[in-house]
Amino acid sequence: QLQASGGGLVQAGGSLRLSCAASGRTFSTYAVGWFRQAPGKERAFVAAISRRSNSYYTDSVKDRFTISRDNTKNTVYLQMNSLKPEDTAVYYCAAGLNLSGSSPYYDYWGQGTQVTVSS
């Protein structure tokens, strides 16, 4: 089970840190991805981290977002800096066996957390 948290309302240029907390002893064996869905748009890949902490990002968030994980806490983080209004969306975390930017590769999903960036 995954629990996403940390969303909120922030002004453009601000920062937020999202957390994805997992239950279960095998969390460290899973890759974790963050996806987002803006109103009227399809869910889109944001960032992902492998079980060995290799990471990659969609181009629009590179150099602004950082994904990390702490397996001792069964938690993955998404540090979001220099936020823009176009980052406004519901953010979901997901876990799967393989590192991927494609949502079908993820088996477990959190409930989502709202991020709103005002201009």
Tab-separated table of C-alpha atoms in Angstrom:
chain	number	residue	atom	x	y	z
A	1	GLN	CA	0.000	0.000	0.000
A	2	LEU	CA	1.294	3.463	-0.927
A	3	GLN	CA	0.429	6.758	0.720
A	4	ALA	CA	1.302	10.000	-1.062
A	5	SER	CA	1.455	13.230	0.885
A	6	GLY	CA	3.015	16.675	0.904
A	7	GLY	CA	0.946	18.462	-1.683
A	8	GLY	CA	-0.438	21.935	-1.197
A	9	LEU	CA	-0.752	25.442	-2.555
A	10	VAL	CA	2.440	27.319	-3.365
A	11	GLN	CA	3.366	30.393	-5.349
A	12	ALA	CA	5.335	30.132	-8.553
A	13	GLY	CA	9.015	29.749	-7.789
A	14	GLY	CA	8.321	28.000	-4.529
A	15	SER	CA	9.081	24.465	-3.382
A	16	LEU	CA	7.283	21.415	-2.086
A	17	ARG	CA	8.436	17.975	-1.079
A	18	LEU	CA	6.160	15.061	-1.762
A	19	SER	CA	6.463	11.805	0.125
A	20	CYS	CA	5.383	8.335	-0.855
A	21	ALA	CA	5.271	6.022	2.126
A	22	ALA	CA	4.918	2.294	1.610
A	23	SER	CA	3.950	-0.565	3.826
A	24	GLY	CA	5.571	-3.937	3.474
A	25	ARG	CA	9.021	-5.346	3.901
A	26	THR	CA	9.816	-5.649	0.192
A	27	PHE	CA	9.645	-1.951	-0.643
A	28	SER	CA	13.378	-1.765	-1.298
A	29	THR	CA	13.010	-4.218	-4.184
A	30	TYR	CA	10.602	-1.973	-6.097
A	31	ALA	CA	11.138	0.893	-8.469
A	32	VAL	CA	8.976	3.890	-7.654
A	33	GLY	CA	7.610	6.441	-10.036
A	34	TRP	CA	5.794	9.724	-9.739
A	35	PHE	CA	3.094	10.631	-12.207
A	36	ARG	CA	0.800	13.608	-12.408
A	37	GLN	CA	-2.566	14.375	-13.877
A	38	ALA	CA	-3.707	17.899	-14.602
A	39	PRO	CA	-7.388	18.728	-15.125
A	40	GLY	CA	-8.539	17.584	-18.539
A	41	LYS	CA	-5.245	15.891	-19.321
A	42	GLU	CA	-3.964	12.359	-19.252
A	43	ARG	CA	-1.745	11.110	-16.494
A	44	ALA	CA	1.896	11.814	-17.303
A	45	PHE	CA	5.236	10.547	-16.084
A	46	VAL	CA	7.299	12.855	-13.873
A	47	ALA	CA	10.213	10.931	-12.364
A	48	ALA	CA	11.241	7.461	-11.311
A	49	ILE	CA	13.857	5.837	-9.134
A	50	SER	CA	15.118	2.280	-9.267
A	51	ARG	CA	15.739	0.046	-6.282
A	52	ARG	CA	19.398	0.990	-6.622
A	53	SER	CA	18.532	4.701	-6.716
A	54	ASN	CA	19.105	5.245	-10.405
A	55	SER	CA	16.726	7.973	-11.466
A	56	TYR	CA	15.359	9.719	-14.489
A	57	TYR	CA	12.963	12.523	-15.222
A	58	THR	CA	10.701	13.879	-17.832
A	59	ASP	CA	12.365	16.804	-19.608
A	60	SER	CA	10.063	19.466	-18.220
A	61	VAL	CA	11.157	18.854	-14.619
A	62	LYS	CA	14.851	18.145	-15.059
A	63	ASP	CA	17.021	20.457	-12.951
A	64	ARG	CA	13.972	21.411	-10.865
A	65	PHE	CA	12.768	18.138	-9.324
A	66	THR	CA	14.783	15.516	-7.469
A	67	ILE	CA	13.587	12.036	-6.633
A	68	SER	CA	15.191	10.105	-3.798
A	69	ARG	CA	14.443	7.187	-1.551
A	70	ASP	CA	15.081	6.117	2.009
A	71	ASN	CA	14.549	2.391	2.232
A	72	THR	CA	14.986	2.445	6.012
A	73	LYS	CA	11.799	4.499	6.130
A	74	ASN	CA	10.071	2.814	3.188
A	75	THR	CA	9.668	6.246	1.652
A	76	VAL	CA	10.359	7.912	-1.683
A	77	TYR	CA	10.541	11.680	-1.941
A	78	LEU	CA	10.022	14.131	-4.758
A	79	GLN	CA	11.639	17.467	-4.041
A	80	MET	CA	10.097	20.062	-6.318
A	81	ASN	CA	11.809	23.428	-6.690
A	82	SER	CA	11.164	26.421	-8.916
A	83	LEU	CA	7.571	25.365	-9.287
A	84	LYS	CA	5.551	26.705	-12.195
A	85	PRO	CA	1.788	27.013	-12.682
A	86	GLU	CA	1.991	24.249	-15.276
A	87	ASP	CA	3.152	21.871	-12.535
A	88	THR	CA	-0.330	22.062	-11.042
A	89	ALA	CA	-1.780	18.555	-10.947
A	90	VAL	CA	-2.652	15.623	-8.758
A	91	TYR	CA	0.566	13.724	-8.139
A	92	TYR	CA	0.549	9.962	-7.769
A	93	CYS	CA	3.271	7.604	-6.700
A	94	ALA	CA	3.449	4.059	-7.941
A	95	ALA	CA	5.619	1.008	-7.368
A	96	GLY	CA	6.666	-1.679	-9.788
A	97	LEU	CA	9.380	-4.218	-10.365
A	98	ASN	CA	10.974	-2.359	-13.258
A	99	LEU	CA	12.101	1.224	-13.692
A	100	SER	CA	9.870	2.759	-16.318
A	101	GLY	CA	8.234	5.950	-17.438
A	102	SER	CA	5.150	4.080	-18.490
A	103	SER	CA	2.306	3.629	-16.040
A	104	PRO	CA	1.299	0.063	-17.059
A	105	TYR	CA	4.607	-1.159	-15.622
A	106	TYR	CA	3.563	-0.107	-12.136
A	107	ASP	CA	1.474	-2.469	-10.041
A	108	TYR	CA	0.687	-0.420	-6.942
A	109	TRP	CA	-0.615	3.133	-6.789
A	110	GLY	CA	-1.084	5.707	-4.082
A	111	GLN	CA	-4.185	7.858	-3.783
A	112	GLY	CA	-2.676	11.091	-5.100
A	113	THR	CA	-1.877	14.441	-3.571
A	114	GLN	CA	-2.887	17.803	-5.026
A	115	VAL	CA	-0.223	20.323	-5.979
A	116	THR	CA	-1.403	23.791	-6.942
A	117	VAL	CA	1.010	26.460	-8.101
A	118	SER	CA	-0.334	29.980	-8.312
A	119	SER	CA	1.100	32.583	-10.644
